[in-house]
PDB file of C-alpha atoms in Angstrom:
ATOM      1  CA  MET F 217      -0.539 -10.129  11.343  1.00 88.00           C
ATOM      2  CA  PRO F 218       1.421 -12.313   8.933  1.00 95.00           C
ATOM      3  CA  ASP F 219       3.596 -10.525   6.377  1.00 96.00           C
ATOM      4  CA  ASP F 220       1.451 -11.516   3.381  1.00 98.00           C
ATOM      5  CA  GLU F 221      -1.621  -9.997   5.035  1.00 98.00           C
ATOM      6  CA  GLY F 222       0.339  -6.884   6.003  1.00 98.00           C
ATOM      7  CA  LEU F 223       1.566  -6.411   2.444  1.00 99.00           C
ATOM      8  CA  ALA F 224      -1.989  -6.848   1.123  1.00 99.00           C
ATOM      9  CA  LEU F 225      -3.180  -4.261   3.662  1.00 99.00           C
ATOM     10  CA  HIS F 226      -0.423  -1.891   2.530  1.00 99.00           C
ATOM     11  CA  ALA F 227      -1.401  -2.328  -1.131  1.00 99.00           C
ATOM     12  CA  ALA F 228      -5.048  -1.634  -0.281  1.00 99.00           C
ATOM     13  CA  GLY F 229      -3.986   1.474   1.637  1.00 99.00           C
ATOM     14  CA  VAL F 230      -1.898   2.820  -1.236  1.00 99.00           C
ATOM     15  CA  GLU F 231      -4.834   2.339  -3.629  1.00 99.00           C
ATOM     16  CA  ALA F 232      -7.386   3.832  -1.227  1.00 99.00           C
ATOM     17  CA  ALA F 233      -5.260   6.894  -0.435  1.00 98.00           C
ATOM     18  CA  ALA F 234      -6.372   8.375  -3.763  1.00 98.00           C
ATOM     19  CA  VAL F 235      -9.964   8.348  -2.423  1.00 99.00           C
ATOM     20  CA  GLY F 236      -9.365   9.770   1.068  1.00 99.00           C
ATOM     21  CA  PRO F 237      -7.640   9.256   4.422  1.00 99.00           C
ATOM     22  CA  LEU F 238      -7.287   5.825   5.979  1.00 99.00           C
ATOM     23  CA  LEU F 239      -8.721   4.671   9.307  1.00 99.00           C
ATOM     24  CA  GLU F 240      -7.780   1.671  11.427  1.00 98.00           C
ATOM     25  CA  ILE F 241     -10.005   0.323  14.190  1.00 98.00           C
ATOM     26  CA  GLY F 242      -7.972  -1.714  16.653  1.00 93.00           C
ATOM     27  CA  THR F 243      -4.378  -0.538  16.923  1.00 90.00           C
ATOM     28  CA  TYR F 244      -2.975  -2.729  19.713  1.00 81.00           C
ATOM     29  CA  CYS F 245       0.813  -2.195  19.579  1.00 81.00           C
ATOM     30  CA  GLY F 246       0.940  -0.830  16.034  1.00 89.00           C
ATOM     31  CA  LYS F 247       2.051  -3.573  13.638  1.00 94.00           C
ATOM     32  CA  SER F 248      -0.739  -2.993  11.107  1.00 97.00           C
ATOM     33  CA  ALA F 249      -0.393   0.773  11.625  1.00 98.00           C
ATOM     34  CA  ILE F 250       3.124   0.487  10.188  1.00 98.00           C
ATOM     35  CA  TYR F 251       1.735  -1.007   6.968  1.00 99.00           C
ATOM     36  CA  LEU F 252      -1.035   1.594   6.793  1.00 99.00           C
ATOM     37  CA  GLY F 253       1.292   4.445   7.772  1.00 99.00           C
ATOM     38  CA  ALA F 254       3.684   3.539   4.963  1.00 99.00           C
ATOM     39  CA  ALA F 255       0.713   3.389   2.574  1.00 99.00           C
ATOM     40  CA  ALA F 256      -0.521   6.780   3.783  1.00 99.00           C
ATOM     41  CA  ARG F 257       2.904   8.313   3.215  1.00 99.00           C
ATOM     42  CA  THR F 258       3.101   6.854  -0.297  1.00 98.00           C
ATOM     43  CA  GLY F 259      -0.410   8.088  -1.071  1.00 98.00           C
ATOM     44  CA  GLY F 260       0.043  11.553   0.420  1.00 98.00           C
ATOM     45  CA  THR F 261      -2.535  11.192   3.200  1.00 99.00           C
ATOM     46  CA  VAL F 262      -2.748  10.081   6.838  1.00 99.00           C
ATOM     47  CA  VAL F 263      -4.068   7.101   8.753  1.00 99.00           C
ATOM     48  CA  PHE F 264      -6.156   7.613  11.870  1.00 99.00           C
ATOM     49  CA  THR F 265      -5.759   4.755  14.343  1.00 98.00           C
ATOM     50  CA  VAL F 266      -8.641   4.320  16.773  1.00 97.00           C
ATOM     51  CA  ASP F 267      -8.219   2.270  19.942  1.00 93.00           C
ATOM     52  CA  HIS F 268      -9.010   2.656  23.633  1.00 83.00           C
ATOM     53  CA  HIS F 269      -5.710   0.806  24.245  1.00 74.00           C
ATOM     54  CA  ARG F 270      -7.174  -1.308  27.063  1.00 76.00           C
ATOM     55  CA  GLY F 271      -7.120  -4.512  25.016  1.00 68.00           C
ATOM     56  CA  SER F 272      -9.934  -6.559  23.559  1.00 67.00           C
ATOM     57  CA  GLU F 273     -11.675  -9.374  25.387  1.00 66.00           C
ATOM     58  CA  GLU F 274      -9.124 -11.917  24.130  1.00 64.00           C
ATOM     59  CA  ASN F 275      -6.244  -9.784  25.502  1.00 58.00           C
ATOM     60  CA  GLN F 276      -7.464  -9.783  29.096  1.00 53.00           C
ATOM     61  CA  ALA F 277      -6.053 -11.892  31.942  1.00 57.00           C
ATOM     62  CA  GLY F 278      -7.060 -15.527  31.667  1.00 62.00           C
ATOM     63  CA  TRP F 279      -7.442 -15.434  27.880  1.00 56.00           C
ATOM     64  CA  GLU F 280      -5.152 -16.995  25.276  1.00 63.00           C
ATOM     65  CA  HIS F 281      -3.693 -13.732  23.932  1.00 62.00           C
ATOM     66  CA  HIS F 282      -2.987 -12.044  27.283  1.00 60.00           C
ATOM     67  CA  ASP F 283       0.499 -10.514  27.508  1.00 71.00           C
ATOM     68  CA  THR F 284       1.500  -9.480  31.026  1.00 72.00           C
ATOM     69  CA  ARG F 285       4.103  -7.042  29.624  1.00 75.00           C
ATOM     70  CA  LEU F 286       1.213  -4.862  28.426  1.00 72.00           C
ATOM     71  CA  VAL F 287      -0.293  -4.437  31.899  1.00 74.00           C
ATOM     72  CA  ASP F 288       0.306  -1.073  33.555  1.00 73.00           C
ATOM     73  CA  PRO F 289       1.795  -1.951  36.977  1.00 79.00           C
ATOM     74  CA  ARG F 290       0.271   1.183  38.496  1.00 83.00           C
ATOM     75  CA  THR F 291      -3.326   0.468  37.459  1.00 79.00           C
ATOM     76  CA  GLY F 292      -3.251  -3.286  36.834  1.00 69.00           C
ATOM     77  CA  ARG F 293      -5.022  -2.664  33.497  1.00 75.00           C
ATOM     78  CA  MET F 294      -3.948  -3.318  29.934  1.00 80.00           C
ATOM     79  CA  ASP F 295      -2.352  -0.258  28.341  1.00 82.00           C
ATOM     80  CA  THR F 296      -0.965  -0.709  24.841  1.00 85.00           C
ATOM     81  CA  LEU F 297      -0.623   3.019  24.080  1.00 88.00           C
ATOM     82  CA  PRO F 298       3.029   3.406  25.201  1.00 91.00           C
ATOM     83  CA  PHE F 299       4.010   0.362  23.129  1.00 89.00           C
ATOM     84  CA  PHE F 300       2.105   1.709  20.109  1.00 92.00           C
ATOM     85  CA  ARG F 301       3.796   5.115  20.408  1.00 95.00           C
ATOM     86  CA  ARG F 302       7.255   3.517  20.494  1.00 95.00           C
ATOM     87  CA  THR F 303       6.397   1.365  17.465  1.00 96.00           C
ATOM     88  CA  ILE F 304       5.292   4.349  15.369  1.00 98.00           C
ATOM     89  CA  GLU F 305       8.249   6.471  16.488  1.00 98.00           C
ATOM     90  CA  ALA F 306      10.736   3.694  15.660  1.00 98.00           C
ATOM     91  CA  ALA F 307       9.142   3.320  12.213  1.00 98.00           C
ATOM     92  CA  GLY F 308       9.457   7.076  11.573  1.00 99.00           C
ATOM     93  CA  LEU F 309       5.734   7.412  10.905  1.00 99.00           C
ATOM     94  CA  GLU F 310       4.632   9.994  13.486  1.00 98.00           C
ATOM     95  CA  ASP F 311       3.857  12.510  10.732  1.00 98.00           C
ATOM     96  CA  VAL F 312       1.322  10.241   8.977  1.00 99.00           C
ATOM     97  CA  VAL F 313      -0.113   8.100  11.805  1.00 99.00           C
ATOM     98  CA  VAL F 314      -2.644   9.986  13.929  1.00 98.00           C
ATOM     99  CA  ALA F 315      -3.510   8.133  17.142  1.00 97.00           C
ATOM    100  CA  VAL F 316      -7.003   8.622  18.523  1.00 97.00           C
ATOM    101  CA  VAL F 317      -7.531   7.119  21.974  1.00 95.00           C
ATOM    102  CA  ALA F 318     -11.246   6.427  22.047  1.00 96.00           C
ATOM    103  CA  ASP F 319     -13.994   3.866  21.866  1.00 94.00           C
ATOM    104  CA  SER F 320     -14.607   3.361  18.150  1.00 96.00           C
ATOM    105  CA  PRO F 321     -18.420   3.826  17.998  1.00 97.00           C
ATOM    106  CA  THR F 322     -18.195   6.876  20.282  1.00 97.00           C
ATOM    107  CA  LEU F 323     -15.715   8.578  17.959  1.00 98.00           C
ATOM    108  CA  ALA F 324     -17.780   7.659  14.889  1.00 98.00           C
ATOM    109  CA  ARG F 325     -20.766   9.587  16.262  1.00 98.00           C
ATOM    110  CA  TYR F 326     -18.721  12.788  15.904  1.00 98.00           C
ATOM    111  CA  TRP F 327     -16.880  11.890  12.679  1.00 98.00           C
ATOM    112  CA  ALA F 328     -17.618  13.647   9.372  1.00 98.00           C
ATOM    113  CA  THR F 329     -14.734  12.898   6.986  1.00 98.00           C
ATOM    114  CA  PRO F 330     -15.245  10.417   4.128  1.00 99.00           C
ATOM    115  CA  LEU F 331     -12.650   7.636   4.180  1.00 99.00           C
ATOM    116  CA  GLY F 332     -10.613   6.011   1.450  1.00 99.00           C
ATOM    117  CA  LEU F 333     -10.161   2.926   3.624  1.00 99.00           C
ATOM    118  CA  CYS F 334     -11.605   1.610   6.859  1.00 99.00           C
ATOM    119  CA  PHE F 335      -9.769  -1.339   8.427  1.00 99.00           C
ATOM    120  CA  ILE F 336     -11.830  -3.231  11.013  1.00 98.00           C
ATOM    121  CA  ASP F 337      -9.594  -5.159  13.412  1.00 94.00           C
ATOM    122  CA  GLY F 338     -10.876  -4.200  16.864  1.00 91.00           C
ATOM    123  CA  GLY F 339     -12.663  -6.490  19.281  1.00 86.00           C
ATOM    124  CA  HIS F 340     -13.559  -9.887  17.868  1.00 86.00           C
ATOM    125  CA  ALA F 341     -16.780 -10.494  19.791  1.00 88.00           C
ATOM    126  CA  TYR F 342     -19.737 -10.299  17.402  1.00 94.00           C
ATOM    127  CA  ASP F 343     -21.409  -7.308  19.045  1.00 94.00           C
ATOM    128  CA  VAL F 344     -18.145  -5.333  19.063  1.00 94.00           C
ATOM    129  CA  ALA F 345     -17.193  -6.138  15.454  1.00 96.00           C
ATOM    130  CA  ARG F 346     -20.750  -5.426  14.299  1.00 97.00           C
ATOM    131  CA  ALA F 347     -20.797  -2.081  16.162  1.00 97.00           C
ATOM    132  CA  ASP F 348     -17.533  -1.064  14.453  1.00 98.00           C
ATOM    133  CA  TYR F 349     -18.960  -1.994  11.045  1.00 98.00           C
ATOM    134  CA  GLU F 350     -22.254  -0.190  11.624  1.00 98.00           C
ATOM    135  CA  ALA F 351     -20.516   2.910  12.990  1.00 98.00           C
ATOM    136  CA  TRP F 352     -17.830   3.292  10.332  1.00 99.00           C
ATOM    137  CA  SER F 353     -18.958   1.664   7.063  1.00 98.00           C
ATOM    138  CA  PRO F 354     -21.162   4.671   6.145  1.00 99.00           C
ATOM    139  CA  PHE F 355     -17.998   6.807   6.042  1.00 99.00           C
ATOM    140  CA  VAL F 356     -16.299   4.686   3.366  1.00 99.00           C
ATOM    141  CA  ALA F 357     -16.481   6.842   0.239  1.00 99.00           C
ATOM    142  CA  PRO F 358     -17.706   5.387  -3.062  1.00 99.00           C
ATOM    143  CA  GLY F 359     -14.760   3.514  -4.545  1.00 99.00           C
ATOM    144  CA  GLY F 360     -13.157   3.308  -1.096  1.00 99.00           C
ATOM    145  CA  LEU F 361     -12.185   0.083   0.630  1.00 99.00           C
ATOM    146  CA  LEU F 362     -13.555  -1.701   3.685  1.00 99.00           C
ATOM    147  CA  VAL F 363     -11.042  -4.200   5.061  1.00 99.00           C
ATOM    148  CA  PHE F 364     -11.600  -6.908   7.670  1.00 98.00           C
ATOM    149  CA  HIS F 365      -8.964  -8.916   9.531  1.00 96.00           C
ATOM    150  CA  ASP F 366      -9.298 -12.371  11.090  1.00 93.00           C
ATOM    151  CA  VAL F 367     -12.041 -13.542   8.729  1.00 96.00           C
ATOM    152  CA  PHE F 368     -12.242 -17.331   9.026  1.00 94.00           C
ATOM    153  CA  GLU F 369     -14.969 -19.148   7.120  1.00 89.00           C
ATOM    154  CA  ASP F 370     -14.119 -22.397   8.927  1.00 89.00           C
ATOM    155  CA  PRO F 371     -14.988 -22.187  12.652  1.00 85.00           C
ATOM    156  CA  GLU F 372     -12.076 -24.554  13.386  1.00 84.00           C
ATOM    157  CA  ALA F 373      -9.622 -21.997  11.973  1.00 84.00           C
ATOM    158  CA  GLY F 374     -10.726 -19.068  14.140  1.00 78.00           C
ATOM    159  CA  GLY F 375     -13.527 -17.029  15.607  1.00 75.00           C
ATOM    160  CA  GLN F 376     -16.645 -16.415  13.568  1.00 88.00           C
ATOM    161  CA  ALA F 377     -17.546 -12.823  14.481  1.00 92.00           C
ATOM    162  CA  PRO F 378     -15.386 -11.054  11.858  1.00 95.00           C
ATOM    163  CA  PHE F 379     -16.543 -13.578   9.238  1.00 96.00           C
ATOM    164  CA  LEU F 380     -20.207 -12.992  10.051  1.00 96.00           C
ATOM    165  CA  VAL F 381     -19.826  -9.204   9.949  1.00 98.00           C
ATOM    166  CA  TRP F 382     -17.842  -9.407   6.680  1.00 98.00           C
ATOM    167  CA  GLN F 383     -20.557 -11.645   5.206  1.00 97.00           C
ATOM    168  CA  GLY F 384     -23.184  -9.105   6.263  1.00 98.00           C
ATOM    169  CA  ALA F 385     -21.243  -6.351   4.482  1.00 98.00           C
ATOM    170  CA  VAL F 386     -21.111  -8.423   1.288  1.00 98.00           C
ATOM    171  CA  ASP F 387     -24.809  -9.305   1.572  1.00 98.00           C
ATOM    172  CA  SER F 388     -25.730  -5.628   2.052  1.00 98.00           C
ATOM    173  CA  GLY F 389     -25.030  -4.910  -1.612  1.00 98.00           C
ATOM    174  CA  ARG F 390     -23.065  -1.789  -0.633  1.00 98.00           C
ATOM    175  CA  PHE F 391     -19.700  -3.545  -0.906  1.00 99.00           C
ATOM    176  CA  THR F 392     -18.196  -5.992  -3.392  1.00 98.00           C
ATOM    177  CA  PRO F 393     -15.294  -8.377  -2.712  1.00 98.00           C
ATOM    178  CA  VAL F 394     -11.918  -7.309  -4.095  1.00 98.00           C
ATOM    179  CA  SER F 395      -9.381  -9.709  -2.602  1.00 98.00           C
ATOM    180  CA  ALA F 396      -8.606 -12.256   0.100  1.00 98.00           C
ATOM    181  CA  THR F 397      -5.147 -12.851   1.556  1.00 98.00           C
ATOM    182  CA  GLY F 398      -4.987 -15.240   4.489  1.00 96.00           C
ATOM    183  CA  SER F 399      -7.599 -13.922   6.920  1.00 96.00           C
ATOM    184  CA  LEU F 400      -7.615 -10.407   5.383  1.00 98.00           C
ATOM    185  CA  ARG F 401     -10.636  -9.494   3.233  1.00 98.00           C
ATOM    186  CA  VAL F 402     -10.894  -6.361   1.097  1.00 99.00           C
ATOM    187  CA  LEU F 403     -14.250  -4.994  -0.103  1.00 99.00           C
ATOM    188  CA  ARG F 404     -14.963  -1.988  -2.335  1.00 99.00           C
ATOM    189  CA  ARG F 405     -17.790   0.473  -1.714  1.00 99.00           C
ATOM    190  CA  VAL F 406     -20.100   0.585  -4.737  1.00 97.00           C
TER     191      VAL F 406
END
């Protein structure tokens, strides 16, 4: 996540903290959780980070974003959780960043708390991004923010799944655009 997008995410988090807690889908090693954790602290709330920590499709062996350092030598599987924990500890945010190791739609089935902000940055395949949106967008409180990362209108610039899901959210009439910074898009729940 580029710094300008991270700062825009932080600003959205600070604003949304007045509405309710923050939630991040797709934690990876914790860079965006630092921005959201700092926002949560400023706003007097917490951020829940939801990730199974096994990596998205694009993080697996043979794909462009595969990082062999994130493979557990014992299991041979991706495991970003230890890296995430170190990131949050080093940032001094363990009191405001609540890690939930789970599949996002599974957790949403048991969730009940309205959210000030929901940040969708999990898997970038259409079915995965759409499932995250469908599972979590109903929890965004009126006036709360729904944020998408890696939204590229031009297919040459990046994958289309987050763009298509973001466009569906706008077209639903339940959310209105607030801002765009790089590939970060912020919507407000009406």
